[in-house]
Coordinates of C-alpha atoms in Angstrom, one line a residue:
X1 CA 0.0 0.0 0.0
X2 CA 1.3 3.5 -0.9
X3 CA 1.0 6.1 1.8
X4 CA 0.2 9.7 0.9
X5 CA 3.2 12.0 0.9
X6 CA 5.4 9.0 1.8
X7 CA 3.5 8.8 5.1
X8 CA 4.9 6.1 7.4
X9 CA 2.7 3.3 8.7
X10 CA 1.3 4.3 12.1
X11 CA 1.2 8.0 11.3
X12 CA -2.1 9.8 11.0
X13 CA -3.7 9.2 7.6
X14 CA -3.0 12.1 5.2
X15 CA -0.9 13.6 8.1
X16 CA -4.2 14.5 9.8
X17 CA -5.3 16.8 7.0
X18 CA -9.1 16.4 6.2
X19 CA -10.1 15.6 2.6
X20 CA -11.4 19.2 2.0
X21 CA -7.9 20.4 2.7
X22 CA -8.8 23.2 5.1
X23 CA -6.8 23.0 8.3
X24 CA -6.4 25.4 11.3
X25 CA -3.5 27.8 10.9
X26 CA -1.9 26.6 14.2
X27 CA -1.9 23.0 12.9
X28 CA 0.0 24.0 9.8
X29 CA 2.6 25.8 12.0
X30 CA 2.7 22.8 14.3
X31 CA 3.6 20.5 11.3
X32 CA 6.4 22.9 10.3
X33 CA 7.8 23.0 13.8
X34 CA 7.5 19.2 14.0
X35 CA 9.7 19.0 10.9
X36 CA 12.1 21.4 12.5
X37 CA 12.3 19.3 15.7
X38 CA 13.0 16.2 13.7
X39 CA 16.3 17.6 12.6
X40 CA 17.5 18.7 16.1
X41 CA 19.3 16.7 18.8
X42 CA 17.7 16.0 22.1
X43 CA 18.0 19.0 24.5
X44 CA 18.5 21.5 21.7
X45 CA 16.4 24.6 22.1
X46 CA 14.0 25.6 19.4
X47 CA 13.8 29.2 18.1
X48 CA 11.8 31.7 20.3
X49 CA 8.1 32.3 19.7
X50 CA 9.0 35.7 18.2
X51 CA 11.5 34.2 15.7
X52 CA 9.0 31.4 14.7
X53 CA 6.1 33.9 14.2
X54 CA 8.3 36.0 12.0
X55 CA 9.7 33.0 10.1
X56 CA 6.2 31.6 9.4
X57 CA 4.3 34.9 9.1
X58 CA 1.8 34.2 11.8
X59 CA 0.8 35.6 15.2
X60 CA 2.7 34.6 18.3
X61 CA -0.4 33.1 19.8
X62 CA -0.6 30.7 16.8
X63 CA 2.9 29.6 17.4
X64 CA 2.2 29.3 21.1
X65 CA -0.7 26.9 20.5
X66 CA 1.4 24.8 18.1
X67 CA 4.2 24.6 20.6
X68 CA 1.8 23.8 23.4
X69 CA 0.5 20.8 21.6
X70 CA 4.0 19.5 20.7
X71 CA 4.8 19.7 24.4
X72 CA 1.7 17.8 25.4
X73 CA 2.6 15.1 22.8
X74 CA 6.1 14.8 24.3
X75 CA 8.1 16.0 21.3
X76 CA 9.2 19.2 23.1
X77 CA 9.6 20.0 26.8
X78 CA 10.0 23.1 28.9
X79 CA 13.5 23.8 30.4
X80 CA 13.6 27.0 32.3
X81 CA 12.6 29.8 30.0
X82 CA 13.4 27.7 26.9
X83 CA 11.6 25.0 25.0
X84 CA 13.9 22.2 24.0
X85 CA 13.6 19.0 22.0
X86 CA 12.5 16.1 24.2
X87 CA 14.0 12.6 23.9
X88 CA 12.1 9.6 22.7
X89 CA 9.3 8.2 24.8
X90 CA 10.1 5.4 27.2
X91 CA 8.5 2.1 26.2
X92 CA 7.1 0.1 29.0
X93 CA 6.0 -3.5 28.3
X94 CA 2.6 -4.6 29.4
X95 CA 3.8 -7.7 31.2
X96 CA 4.8 -8.9 34.6
X97 CA 8.1 -7.2 34.6
X98 CA 9.2 -4.4 36.9
X99 CA 9.5 -0.7 36.0
X100 CA 13.2 -1.1 36.6
X101 CA 13.6 -3.8 33.9
X102 CA 11.5 -1.8 31.4
X103 CA 13.6 1.3 31.8
X104 CA 17.0 -0.5 31.8
X105 CA 16.1 -2.2 28.5
X106 CA 16.2 1.2 26.9
X107 CA 19.6 2.2 28.2
X108 CA 18.1 4.5 30.8
X109 CA 18.8 4.6 34.6
X110 CA 15.7 3.8 36.7
X111 CA 15.2 5.3 40.1
X112 CA 12.6 6.0 42.7
X113 CA 12.0 8.6 45.3
X114 CA 10.0 7.7 48.4
X115 CA 7.0 9.8 49.2
X116 CA 5.2 7.7 51.9
X117 CA 5.3 4.3 53.5
X118 CA 2.3 3.8 55.7
X119 CA 0.7 0.9 57.6
X120 CA -3.1 0.7 58.2
X121 CA -6.0 -1.8 58.4
X122 CA -7.2 -3.0 55.0
X123 CA -10.3 -1.0 54.1
X124 CA -13.4 -2.6 52.5
X125 CA -12.8 -1.4 49.0
X126 CA -9.2 -2.8 48.9
X127 CA -10.3 -6.1 50.4
X128 CA -13.1 -6.5 47.8
X129 CA -10.7 -5.8 44.9
X130 CA -7.8 -7.9 46.0
X131 CA -9.2 -10.7 48.1
X132 CA -7.3 -9.5 51.2
X133 CA -9.1 -9.7 54.6
X134 CA -10.9 -6.6 55.8
X135 CA -9.0 -5.1 58.7
X136 CA -5.7 -7.0 58.2
X137 CA -2.6 -4.8 58.3
X138 CA -1.5 -3.6 54.9
X139 CA 1.4 -1.4 53.7
X140 CA 1.0 1.5 51.3
X141 CA 4.2 2.4 49.5
X142 CA 4.2 5.5 47.4
X143 CA 7.1 6.5 45.2
X144 CA 8.0 9.0 42.4
X145 CA 9.4 7.1 39.4
X146 CA 12.6 8.4 37.8
X147 CA 14.4 7.8 34.5
X148 CA 17.9 9.4 34.4
X149 CA 16.8 11.6 37.3
X150 CA 13.8 12.9 35.4
X151 CA 10.5 12.5 37.2
X152 CA 8.2 10.5 34.9
X153 CA 5.5 8.9 37.1
X154 CA 4.0 8.1 40.5
X155 CA 3.4 4.6 41.9
X156 CA 1.3 3.5 44.8
X157 CA 1.6 -0.1 46.0
X158 CA -0.6 -1.9 48.5
X159 CA 0.5 -5.2 50.0
X160 CA -0.3 -7.2 53.1
X161 CA 2.1 -6.8 56.0
X162 CA 1.9 -10.6 56.5
X163 CA 3.6 -11.0 53.1
X164 CA 6.4 -8.5 53.6
X165 CA 6.6 -7.8 57.4
X166 CA 9.9 -6.0 57.2
X167 CA 9.2 -3.7 54.3
X168 CA 9.9 -0.6 56.5
X169 CA 13.3 -1.8 57.6
X170 CA 14.5 -4.4 55.0
X171 CA 13.6 -2.7 51.7
X172 CA 15.5 0.0 49.9
X173 CA 12.8 2.4 48.5
X174 CA 15.0 3.3 45.6
X175 CA 15.1 -0.3 44.4
X176 CA 12.8 -2.7 42.6
X177 CA 9.9 -4.0 44.7
X178 CA 9.6 -7.0 42.4
X179 CA 13.3 -7.9 43.0
X180 CA 12.7 -7.6 46.8
X181 CA 9.8 -10.0 46.5
X182 CA 11.9 -12.5 44.6
X183 CA 14.6 -12.3 47.3
X184 CA 11.9 -13.3 49.8
X185 CA 11.0 -16.3 47.6
X186 CA 7.7 -14.8 46.4
X187 CA 6.9 -15.3 42.7
X188 CA 4.3 -13.6 40.6
X189 CA 1.6 -15.9 39.0
X190 CA -0.8 -13.7 37.2
X191 CA -2.4 -10.2 37.2
X192 CA -5.4 -8.2 36.0
X193 CA -4.5 -4.8 34.5
X194 CA -6.6 -1.9 33.4
X195 CA -5.4 1.3 31.6
X196 CA -7.1 4.6 31.3
X197 CA -6.2 8.2 30.5
X198 CA -6.6 10.8 33.2
X199 CA -5.4 14.2 34.3
X200 CA -3.2 14.4 37.4
X201 CA -4.6 15.9 40.6
X202 CA -2.8 19.0 41.9
X203 CA -0.9 16.9 44.4
X204 CA 0.2 14.3 41.7
X205 CA 1.2 17.1 39.3
X206 CA 3.4 18.7 42.0
X207 CA 5.1 15.4 42.9
X208 CA 5.7 14.5 39.3
X209 CA 6.7 18.0 38.3
X210 CA 4.2 18.6 35.4
X211 CA 1.4 21.0 34.7
X212 CA -2.0 19.5 35.6
X213 CA -3.0 19.7 31.9
X214 CA -0.5 17.1 30.8
X215 CA -2.4 13.8 30.0
X216 CA -1.5 10.8 32.2
X217 CA -1.6 7.1 31.6
X218 CA -3.1 5.4 34.7
X219 CA -2.5 1.6 35.2
X220 CA -4.4 -0.3 37.8
X221 CA -2.9 -3.8 38.6
X222 CA -4.0 -6.5 40.9
X223 CA -1.4 -9.3 41.2
X224 CA -1.4 -12.8 42.6
X225 CA 1.3 -15.3 43.4
X226 CA 1.8 -18.7 41.7
X227 CA -0.7 -20.2 44.2
X228 CA -3.4 -17.7 43.4
X229 CA -3.1 -15.8 46.6
X230 CA -3.4 -11.9 46.5
X231 CA -0.1 -10.2 46.4
X232 CA -0.3 -6.5 45.5
X233 CA -2.5 -3.8 44.3
X234 CA -0.7 -1.1 42.3
X235 CA -1.8 2.3 41.0
X236 CA 0.8 3.6 38.5
X237 CA 0.5 7.0 37.0
X238 CA 2.8 7.7 34.0
X239 CA 3.4 11.0 32.1
X240 CA 1.6 10.6 28.7
X241 CA 4.3 12.8 27.1
X242 CA 7.1 10.6 28.2
X243 CA 5.7 7.0 28.0
X244 CA 4.1 4.6 25.6
X245 CA 3.2 1.0 26.3
X246 CA 3.9 -2.1 24.2
X247 CA 2.7 -5.7 24.2
X248 CA 2.8 -8.7 21.9
X249 CA -0.5 -10.3 20.8
X250 CA -1.0 -13.8 19.5
X251 CA -4.0 -15.2 17.6

């Protein structure tokens, strides 16, 4: 199949231009800036709004809207007073592998920053979702996810204290929780996972370091061990401008 204008498979059909050919002015500017970005190295600043508006013969607000969309799509990012070229998105596999493994596969350095580690009685909603016993002690581990020191997500893990009684003293919050479970002889069996798009709450946006308007990918996961016993409930929030997810399907 031939693709219009040498369009690559996976790109928007006709580059997103409707059949009648009329497109908003900002979108045409966005396409030109996108081409410009494609020829620049990661971290390289793009020209100022004033320079771009003069180069393309449009108002600065038109350029501003085009740049804003490219930032939301993860092709550009703000750096101080400048707008620079962002790196490629991190690809996280949809499988029972840890965040650490997924980031390392792409040559990046994973990390985590502890936000909270609390212990409380299992509430009704968590018990109903996971199969834990209502009122039994559970841990809540909340951490900011890092890639090369860049904040890219926020993860909340709920696990029974009976499974990991020394989590508060024997676990390094900057390390992989999955690797810690393996050290304890606990193996993952299966999991149910659900993905949705959301906007971060003001608290989440502050922890991750993004504007609240940046789209987020939210993953809910309930995991069980090889014997079918409840293991963990995870809520992972990833920056939509810095992450994509991959999986392999079989018929």
